[in-house]
Coordinates of C-alpha atoms in Angstrom, one line a residue:
Chain A
M1 CA 98.5 142.7 157.9
T2 CA 100.0 138.2 158.4
L3 CA 98.5 135.3 160.4
N4 CA 100.4 134.1 163.3
I5 CA 101.1 130.1 163.4
R6 CA 102.3 128.1 165.4
I7 CA 101.9 124.6 165.3
I8 CA 102.8 122.7 169.0
A9 CA 103.9 119.0 168.8
P10 CA 103.8 117.6 172.8
D11 CA 107.7 117.9 173.1
R12 CA 108.5 121.4 171.1
T13 CA 106.9 124.1 169.0
V14 CA 107.1 123.1 165.5
W15 CA 106.4 125.7 164.0
D16 CA 106.2 129.4 164.7
A17 CA 106.7 132.1 161.7
E18 CA 104.0 134.3 159.2
A19 CA 101.4 133.5 156.3
Q20 CA 99.6 134.6 154.4
E21 CA 96.5 132.4 153.9
I22 CA 96.7 128.6 155.3
I23 CA 94.7 125.9 154.2
L24 CA 93.9 122.9 157.4
P25 CA 92.7 119.3 156.9
S26 CA 89.7 119.4 159.8
S27 CA 87.4 117.2 160.6
T28 CA 85.1 117.7 158.4
G29 CA 87.2 119.1 155.6
Q30 CA 89.8 121.2 154.3
L31 CA 89.8 124.7 155.6
G32 CA 90.9 127.4 154.4
I33 CA 91.9 130.9 156.6
L34 CA 92.3 134.1 155.8
T35 CA 93.7 137.2 157.8
G36 CA 91.0 138.7 160.0
H37 CA 88.7 135.7 160.9
A38 CA 86.6 134.8 162.4
P39 CA 87.2 133.5 166.1
L40 CA 87.0 129.9 165.3
L41 CA 87.9 127.3 167.2
T42 CA 87.9 123.4 165.0
A43 CA 89.4 119.9 165.6
L44 CA 91.7 118.7 162.5
D45 CA 92.1 115.1 160.7
I46 CA 95.4 113.0 160.1
G47 CA 96.2 115.6 157.4
V48 CA 98.4 118.0 155.6
M49 CA 98.5 121.2 155.8
R50 CA 99.2 124.2 153.8
V51 CA 100.7 126.9 154.6
R52 CA 101.5 130.0 151.7
V53 CA 103.7 132.6 152.9
D54 CA 104.2 135.1 149.8
K55 CA 104.4 132.6 147.3
E56 CA 105.1 130.2 148.3
W57 CA 103.2 127.4 149.5
M58 CA 104.1 124.9 151.9
P59 CA 102.5 121.4 152.5
I60 CA 103.1 120.5 156.4
V61 CA 101.7 116.4 157.6
L62 CA 99.0 116.7 160.7
L63 CA 99.1 113.8 163.0
G64 CA 95.7 115.1 164.0
G65 CA 94.8 117.5 167.2
F66 CA 93.1 120.8 167.2
A67 CA 93.5 124.8 165.8
E68 CA 92.6 127.5 167.6
I69 CA 91.9 130.9 165.6
E70 CA 91.7 134.6 167.6
N71 CA 92.8 137.8 165.8
N72 CA 95.4 136.5 163.6
Q73 CA 96.9 134.5 165.3
L74 CA 96.1 130.7 165.3
T75 CA 97.5 128.1 167.6
I76 CA 97.7 124.5 166.5
L77 CA 97.8 121.4 168.4
V78 CA 99.1 118.4 167.0
N79 CA 100.1 114.7 168.6
G80 CA 103.0 115.8 165.5
A81 CA 104.1 117.5 162.8
E82 CA 106.1 116.7 159.5
E83 CA 107.5 119.1 156.8
A84 CA 106.8 117.4 153.6
S85 CA 111.0 118.8 152.8
Q86 CA 111.6 116.0 154.8
I87 CA 109.2 112.6 153.5
D88 CA 110.7 110.4 151.1
L89 CA 108.4 110.1 148.8
S90 CA 109.1 106.0 147.5
E91 CA 108.9 105.3 151.3
A92 CA 105.5 106.6 152.2
E93 CA 103.6 105.1 148.8
K94 CA 105.4 101.6 150.3
N95 CA 104.0 102.2 153.5
L96 CA 100.7 103.0 152.5
D97 CA 100.7 100.0 151.0
T98 CA 101.0 97.8 153.7
A99 CA 99.2 99.6 156.0
T100 CA 96.4 97.8 153.9
Q101 CA 97.4 95.4 153.2
L102 CA 97.7 95.3 157.1
L103 CA 93.4 96.0 156.9
S104 CA 92.5 93.8 154.8
D105 CA 94.3 91.2 156.3
A106 CA 93.2 93.0 160.0
S107 CA 90.5 89.8 161.3
S108 CA 89.7 92.2 165.3
N109 CA 88.3 94.9 166.2
K110 CA 91.0 96.6 167.2
E111 CA 93.8 95.7 164.2
K112 CA 91.0 97.3 161.9
I113 CA 91.2 100.9 163.4
E114 CA 95.1 100.5 164.2
A115 CA 95.4 99.8 160.5
T116 CA 92.7 102.1 159.8
Q117 CA 95.4 104.5 161.7
K118 CA 98.3 103.9 159.8
I119 CA 96.8 103.9 156.6
R120 CA 95.6 107.7 156.6
K121 CA 98.9 109.0 158.5
A122 CA 100.6 106.9 155.4
R123 CA 97.7 108.9 153.1
A124 CA 98.4 112.8 154.6
R125 CA 103.0 111.5 154.2
V126 CA 102.4 110.2 150.0
Q127 CA 99.8 113.7 149.5
A128 CA 102.7 116.4 150.8
A129 CA 105.5 114.6 149.8
T130 CA 103.5 114.3 146.0
A131 CA 102.4 118.3 146.6
A132 CA 106.4 119.0 147.6
T133 CA 107.7 117.4 144.5
S134 CA 105.4 119.4 142.1
Chain B
M1 CA 145.2 110.6 185.2
D2 CA 146.9 108.9 183.4
S3 CA 150.6 108.1 184.1
R4 CA 149.3 107.1 187.1
P5 CA 148.2 103.5 186.5
A6 CA 151.2 102.8 183.8
F7 CA 152.9 103.7 186.9
V8 CA 151.5 101.1 188.8
G9 CA 152.1 98.2 185.6
A10 CA 155.8 99.9 186.1
S11 CA 156.6 98.8 189.8
T12 CA 154.8 95.6 189.1
G13 CA 156.9 94.4 186.2
A14 CA 159.4 95.2 187.6
F15 CA 158.3 93.2 191.4
V16 CA 158.0 90.7 189.2
A17 CA 161.7 90.4 187.7
A18 CA 162.8 91.2 191.5
T19 CA 161.3 88.0 192.5
S20 CA 161.9 85.4 190.0
S21 CA 165.4 86.9 189.3
K22 CA 166.1 84.9 192.7
S23 CA 163.9 81.4 191.2
A24 CA 165.1 80.6 195.1
V25 CA 162.9 82.3 197.0
C26 CA 159.0 80.3 197.0
V27 CA 155.9 83.3 196.7
R28 CA 153.3 81.8 198.3
F29 CA 150.4 83.5 197.3
N30 CA 147.0 84.0 199.9
G31 CA 144.7 83.2 197.6
L32 CA 142.7 87.0 197.1
R33 CA 142.0 86.8 193.5
R34 CA 143.2 83.6 191.8
D35 CA 143.0 85.3 188.3
A36 CA 145.7 87.8 189.4
V37 CA 148.0 85.2 189.3
L38 CA 151.4 85.6 187.3
P39 CA 152.8 82.8 185.3
A40 CA 156.5 84.6 186.0
G41 CA 155.4 84.4 189.8
Q42 CA 154.3 80.3 189.3
A43 CA 157.5 79.5 188.5
A44 CA 159.2 81.2 190.9
A45 CA 156.8 79.5 193.7
S46 CA 159.3 76.1 192.5
G47 CA 161.7 77.8 194.9
A48 CA 162.3 75.9 198.4
A49 CA 162.5 79.1 200.8
S50 CA 159.6 80.4 201.7
V51 CA 158.5 84.7 201.7
T52 CA 154.6 84.2 202.4
M53 CA 154.8 89.2 202.4
G54 CA 155.9 89.3 198.3
G55 CA 153.4 88.2 196.3
N56 CA 150.7 89.4 199.0
I57 CA 151.7 92.8 198.5
R58 CA 151.9 92.5 193.8
E59 CA 148.3 91.0 195.1
M60 CA 146.3 94.2 196.7
R61 CA 149.3 96.5 194.4
E62 CA 146.3 94.7 191.5
R63 CA 143.7 94.6 194.0
I64 CA 144.1 98.9 194.4
S65 CA 144.5 99.2 190.7
T66 CA 141.0 97.4 190.0
V67 CA 139.4 99.0 192.9
K68 CA 140.3 102.2 191.5
N69 CA 139.4 101.2 187.6
T70 CA 136.2 100.1 188.6
E71 CA 135.8 103.6 191.0
K72 CA 136.9 105.8 188.0
I73 CA 134.0 103.7 185.8
T74 CA 131.0 104.7 188.4
E75 CA 132.1 107.8 188.8
A76 CA 132.1 108.5 185.6
M77 CA 128.7 107.6 184.8
R78 CA 127.3 109.1 188.5
L79 CA 128.3 112.5 185.9
V80 CA 127.1 111.1 183.0
S81 CA 123.4 110.6 184.7
A82 CA 123.8 114.0 186.2
A83 CA 124.1 115.5 182.9
K84 CA 121.4 113.7 181.1
V85 CA 119.4 114.3 183.7
R86 CA 119.3 117.8 183.3
R87 CA 118.6 117.0 179.8
A88 CA 115.5 115.5 180.7
Q89 CA 114.8 119.1 182.0
D90 CA 115.3 120.9 179.8
A91 CA 112.7 118.5 177.7
V92 CA 110.4 118.4 180.7
L93 CA 110.4 122.7 179.1
K94 CA 109.7 122.5 176.2
T95 CA 106.3 120.6 177.1
R96 CA 105.0 123.5 179.6
P97 CA 104.0 124.9 175.6
F98 CA 101.7 122.4 174.9
S99 CA 100.2 121.3 177.8
E100 CA 99.9 124.9 179.3
T101 CA 97.9 125.6 175.2
L102 CA 95.8 122.3 175.7
Q103 CA 94.7 123.4 179.3
K104 CA 93.7 126.6 178.4
V105 CA 91.1 125.2 175.6
L106 CA 90.3 121.6 177.2
G107 CA 89.1 123.6 180.8
G108 CA 87.0 126.3 177.9
L109 CA 85.6 123.3 176.3
I110 CA 84.4 121.7 179.6
K111 CA 83.0 124.5 181.1
R112 CA 81.2 124.6 177.7
L113 CA 79.9 121.2 177.6
K114 CA 79.7 120.9 181.4
A115 CA 77.5 117.0 181.9
D116 CA 77.2 116.4 178.3
A117 CA 81.0 115.6 178.7
V118 CA 80.4 112.5 180.1
E119 CA 78.9 110.8 177.4
L120 CA 82.3 110.6 175.3
P121 CA 83.7 106.7 175.1
L122 CA 86.5 108.3 176.1
L123 CA 85.3 109.8 179.1
A124 CA 82.2 107.1 180.4
E125 CA 82.7 105.0 182.9
R126 CA 81.8 101.4 181.3
T127 CA 82.2 97.7 183.8
V128 CA 85.4 96.0 183.7
N129 CA 86.6 92.8 183.0
K130 CA 89.3 93.7 181.7
V131 CA 92.3 96.3 182.9
V132 CA 95.3 96.6 181.2
L133 CA 99.0 97.9 183.4
V134 CA 101.7 100.2 182.2
V135 CA 104.6 99.7 183.5
I136 CA 106.9 101.8 182.3
S137 CA 110.7 100.6 183.9
G138 CA 114.3 100.9 181.8
D139 CA 116.7 99.3 179.7
R140 CA 119.4 100.0 181.6
G141 CA 120.9 98.1 185.4
L142 CA 122.6 99.3 187.4
C143 CA 120.5 102.6 189.0
G144 CA 119.7 101.1 192.8
S145 CA 116.7 99.6 193.4
Y146 CA 114.6 102.0 190.2
N147 CA 113.7 99.1 188.4
N148 CA 112.5 97.2 191.7
Y149 CA 110.5 99.1 192.8
I150 CA 108.3 99.2 189.6
I151 CA 108.1 95.7 189.7
K152 CA 107.3 94.7 193.3
K153 CA 104.7 97.8 192.4
T154 CA 103.5 95.7 189.5
E155 CA 102.8 92.5 191.0
A156 CA 101.1 94.3 194.2
R157 CA 98.7 95.8 192.5
I158 CA 98.4 92.3 189.6
K159 CA 97.9 90.5 193.5
E160 CA 94.7 93.5 194.2
L161 CA 93.4 93.4 190.9
K162 CA 93.5 89.5 190.8
A163 CA 91.4 89.4 194.0
E164 CA 89.0 90.8 192.6
G165 CA 88.3 88.9 190.2
L166 CA 89.5 91.0 187.4
E167 CA 91.2 89.8 184.2
V168 CA 94.6 92.2 184.1
E169 CA 97.4 92.1 181.0
L170 CA 100.5 94.5 181.2
V171 CA 102.0 96.7 178.6
C172 CA 105.9 96.9 179.4
V173 CA 107.6 99.6 178.9
G174 CA 111.5 99.0 178.8
T175 CA 113.4 95.6 178.6
K176 CA 113.6 95.3 183.0
A177 CA 109.8 94.9 183.7
N178 CA 109.1 92.9 180.3
T179 CA 112.5 90.4 181.0
Y180 CA 110.8 89.9 184.7
F181 CA 108.0 89.4 183.2
R182 CA 107.7 87.7 180.4
R183 CA 108.6 84.2 182.6
R184 CA 105.9 85.0 184.5
E185 CA 101.7 83.9 184.8
T186 CA 100.3 87.7 183.1
P187 CA 100.1 87.8 179.6
I188 CA 102.4 91.0 178.0
R189 CA 100.2 92.3 175.1
Q190 CA 102.9 94.8 173.9
F191 CA 106.1 95.2 174.5
F192 CA 107.9 99.1 173.7
N193 CA 111.6 100.3 174.4
C194 CA 112.5 102.9 177.0
P195 CA 114.1 105.8 175.0
Q196 CA 116.4 107.7 176.4
A197 CA 115.1 110.6 175.2
P198 CA 110.9 110.3 174.8
S199 CA 110.0 112.1 172.2
A200 CA 106.9 113.3 170.9
E201 CA 106.6 109.6 168.5
N202 CA 107.9 107.5 171.2
A203 CA 104.4 108.2 173.1
S204 CA 101.6 109.0 170.4
S205 CA 102.8 104.8 169.4
I206 CA 102.2 103.7 172.5
T207 CA 99.3 105.7 172.9
D208 CA 97.4 104.9 169.2
E209 CA 98.1 101.2 171.3
L210 CA 96.1 101.3 174.2
L211 CA 93.2 104.3 172.2
A212 CA 92.9 101.0 170.4
E213 CA 92.7 98.7 172.2
Y214 CA 90.5 101.1 174.8
L215 CA 88.1 101.5 172.0
S216 CA 87.3 98.1 171.0
G217 CA 86.0 97.7 174.1
E218 CA 89.0 95.1 174.4
V219 CA 89.9 96.8 177.3
D220 CA 88.3 98.3 179.8
R221 CA 90.5 100.3 182.0
I222 CA 93.9 101.0 181.7
E223 CA 96.3 102.7 184.2
L224 CA 99.7 103.8 184.6
L225 CA 103.3 102.3 186.4
Y226 CA 105.0 104.8 186.4
T227 CA 107.9 106.6 188.8
R228 CA 107.2 109.8 190.3
F229 CA 110.3 112.1 190.5
V230 CA 110.3 113.9 194.2
S231 CA 113.9 114.5 194.6
L232 CA 117.4 113.6 193.1
I233 CA 117.3 111.0 196.2
S234 CA 114.3 109.8 196.1
C235 CA 111.8 108.5 193.7
E236 CA 108.0 106.7 194.8
A237 CA 106.5 103.8 192.2
S238 CA 103.2 105.3 191.5
I239 CA 99.7 104.4 190.0
R240 CA 96.9 106.3 187.7
T241 CA 94.5 105.7 186.1
L242 CA 95.1 106.6 182.0
L243 CA 91.5 105.3 181.0
P244 CA 89.2 106.2 181.2
L245 CA 89.8 109.8 182.1
S246 CA 87.9 111.6 184.6
P247 CA 86.1 115.3 183.8
S248 CA 87.1 116.3 187.1
G249 CA 91.5 115.7 186.8
L250 CA 91.6 116.9 183.6
E251 CA 90.8 120.4 184.9
T252 CA 92.6 120.0 188.9
E253 CA 95.4 119.1 188.3
G254 CA 98.9 120.9 188.7
D255 CA 102.1 120.9 187.5
E256 CA 105.4 120.1 188.7
I257 CA 108.6 121.2 187.4
F258 CA 111.4 120.0 188.4
Q259 CA 115.3 122.2 187.7
L260 CA 118.5 121.3 188.8
T261 CA 120.9 123.8 189.8
S262 CA 124.2 123.8 192.3
V263 CA 124.6 125.4 195.7
G264 CA 127.8 124.8 196.7
G265 CA 129.0 122.1 194.6
Q266 CA 126.4 119.8 195.4
F267 CA 123.4 118.4 192.1
V268 CA 120.5 120.3 194.1
V269 CA 117.0 119.8 193.1
K270 CA 113.8 122.5 193.8
S271 CA 110.5 121.9 192.6
E272 CA 107.9 124.5 191.9
T273 CA 104.3 123.8 191.5
V274 CA 102.9 125.5 188.7
P275 CA 99.0 125.9 188.9
V276 CA 97.1 124.8 187.0
A277 CA 96.3 126.9 183.7
E278 CA 93.1 128.8 183.8
A279 CA 90.3 127.4 181.7
E280 CA 89.8 129.9 178.2
D281 CA 86.5 132.0 177.7
F282 CA 85.4 132.0 174.3
P283 CA 84.3 134.6 172.8
S284 CA 80.5 134.5 172.4
D285 CA 81.1 134.9 168.7
M286 CA 83.0 132.1 168.6
I287 CA 83.0 129.4 165.3
F288 CA 82.9 125.8 166.4
E289 CA 83.4 124.4 162.9
Q290 CA 82.7 121.3 164.9
E291 CA 79.9 120.4 167.4
P292 CA 82.2 121.2 171.4
L293 CA 81.3 117.7 172.2
Q294 CA 83.6 116.6 168.9
I295 CA 86.1 118.4 169.4
L296 CA 86.2 117.5 172.9
N297 CA 87.0 114.2 171.2
A298 CA 89.3 115.1 168.8
I299 CA 92.0 116.7 171.4
L300 CA 91.3 114.2 174.2
P301 CA 93.7 112.0 173.0
L302 CA 95.7 115.1 172.9
Y303 CA 95.9 115.3 176.2
L304 CA 96.4 111.4 176.4
N305 CA 99.6 112.2 174.6
G306 CA 100.4 114.5 176.7
Q307 CA 99.8 113.1 179.4
L308 CA 102.2 109.6 178.3
L309 CA 105.0 111.5 177.6
R310 CA 104.7 113.2 180.5
T311 CA 104.7 110.4 182.8
L312 CA 107.5 109.2 180.2
Q313 CA 109.7 111.8 181.0
E314 CA 109.7 111.3 184.3
S315 CA 110.3 107.6 184.8
V316 CA 113.3 107.9 182.4
A317 CA 114.5 111.8 184.9
S318 CA 113.9 109.0 187.9
E319 CA 115.6 106.4 186.6
L320 CA 118.9 108.7 185.9
A321 CA 119.1 110.1 189.3
S322 CA 118.8 107.3 191.0
R323 CA 121.6 105.7 188.8
M324 CA 123.6 109.1 190.2
S325 CA 123.8 108.1 193.8
A326 CA 123.2 104.3 193.2
M327 CA 126.7 105.5 191.4
S328 CA 128.1 108.0 193.4
S329 CA 127.8 105.1 196.8
A330 CA 129.4 102.7 194.7
S331 CA 132.7 105.1 193.5
D332 CA 131.7 105.7 197.6
N333 CA 132.6 102.1 198.8
A334 CA 135.6 102.2 196.1
K335 CA 136.7 104.9 197.5
D336 CA 137.4 103.4 201.4
L337 CA 137.7 100.3 200.2
G338 CA 141.0 101.5 198.4
K339 CA 142.0 103.6 201.2
S340 CA 141.8 100.6 203.8
L341 CA 143.5 98.3 200.9
S342 CA 146.0 101.1 200.2
K343 CA 147.1 101.1 204.4
E344 CA 146.8 96.9 204.9
M345 CA 149.6 97.1 201.7
N346 CA 151.6 99.9 203.5
R347 CA 151.5 97.2 206.4
A348 CA 153.0 94.4 204.9
R349 CA 155.5 96.1 202.9
Q350 CA 156.6 97.1 205.9
A351 CA 157.1 94.1 207.8
A352 CA 158.2 92.3 205.1
I353 CA 161.0 95.2 205.1
T354 CA 161.2 95.2 208.3
Q355 CA 161.6 91.1 208.2
D356 CA 164.2 92.3 205.4
L357 CA 166.4 94.7 208.1
M358 CA 165.8 92.5 210.6
E359 CA 167.7 89.0 209.1
I360 CA 170.9 91.9 207.4
I361 CA 171.7 93.0 210.8
A362 CA 171.3 89.3 212.2
G363 CA 174.0 87.9 209.7
S364 CA 176.4 91.0 210.0
S365 CA 176.0 90.1 213.8
A366 CA 177.0 86.8 213.2

């Protein structure tokens, strides 16, 4: 038995394939899903999702959204998704630095919200890229 | 296609050679187009006798060729826009799986939460002091009154809101709105380029900005001004409130899908209304990893993102459709102009020939 996974971004279906196991970045912590899971609905944070196809783990960056599991069918709706292989690690690290700088410089409430958002995205990218290269 | 302009060039060249060899003949230009006056013609103009017709004909021939070139350009632009409209539609169709699933889950959650949902920050109505208008215009011109309409609509809305004593600021998408409002009193918070093919990244960079503004309390209401795509020949500048979201609006809105087809060689738009996806009934043993309210809170930005992407796509489709009709009427005009010009030119040419003949006959009889 396998899990059928669909990752859908607003403008396209990013991923539609089968996998044995996945770990989701839910907003209350990492959440592992195996086949035969009970129906579940969870909000997703900006973070890295890991998918196991056979013995290989694949990291995918998710930019916030939610996931629904029912009958081994996992539907993930996200603002955006990026495969780790497409991320340049050094650039991601640089972006994380600038975002951190932005937060420490932020004075208004709005700037803080924006900077935090940027940091979370950058951190997820760095994580995924590191996981993919190691 | 290529042989045509070459032919025109060759014939005018021959004409120039003919006039300049007869240096006694004076060619007078009637000033249809000053820049079309050639040095060879000027050199010839120092002669004694005067023939008005010759120069006129050459000038007209040049005008005809420029009109024809313009027609080719506008026709090409029309075809390019038609192809792009089709691509824009495919993009709309690709958003279907997302919006359908979203609507299902959203509907299910709202059904489950009922009135509790009103407490969410994105749904709560608060006293409005400052309104942000998001204006979606194009980056380019040559598309009829598309940009003009949306700017007029925005001006009207700003006036309305100001009359209510509210503060208004703008977020401009597309350079056309930006260049217009930059020099006017309403402040612009942010400017984005209008993408030719809007992607989720474009939409989410805008929604991130808007959400940050709204959640930080700097702005109390966000309205969206965009162009609704009605058909290829009719678009409508419209307003909708983006934030706060109304819980009832989330459930009831249907979707319209446009499909460009060709009937008898003409482009035709078919529109069909897609009913709202049914709210999902969650199984009774459904695990909610977080409180349903929290999940709803995480889903709403997605919904916003989808909505904004949709309006961007619709505006871009409208822009392309406006450009298509503007360019097709421009080509029609060019065709008419070319026709009347060549008629005029032929008349002048015939008059010149008749005159020449008369002179020859008069000469031989004398």
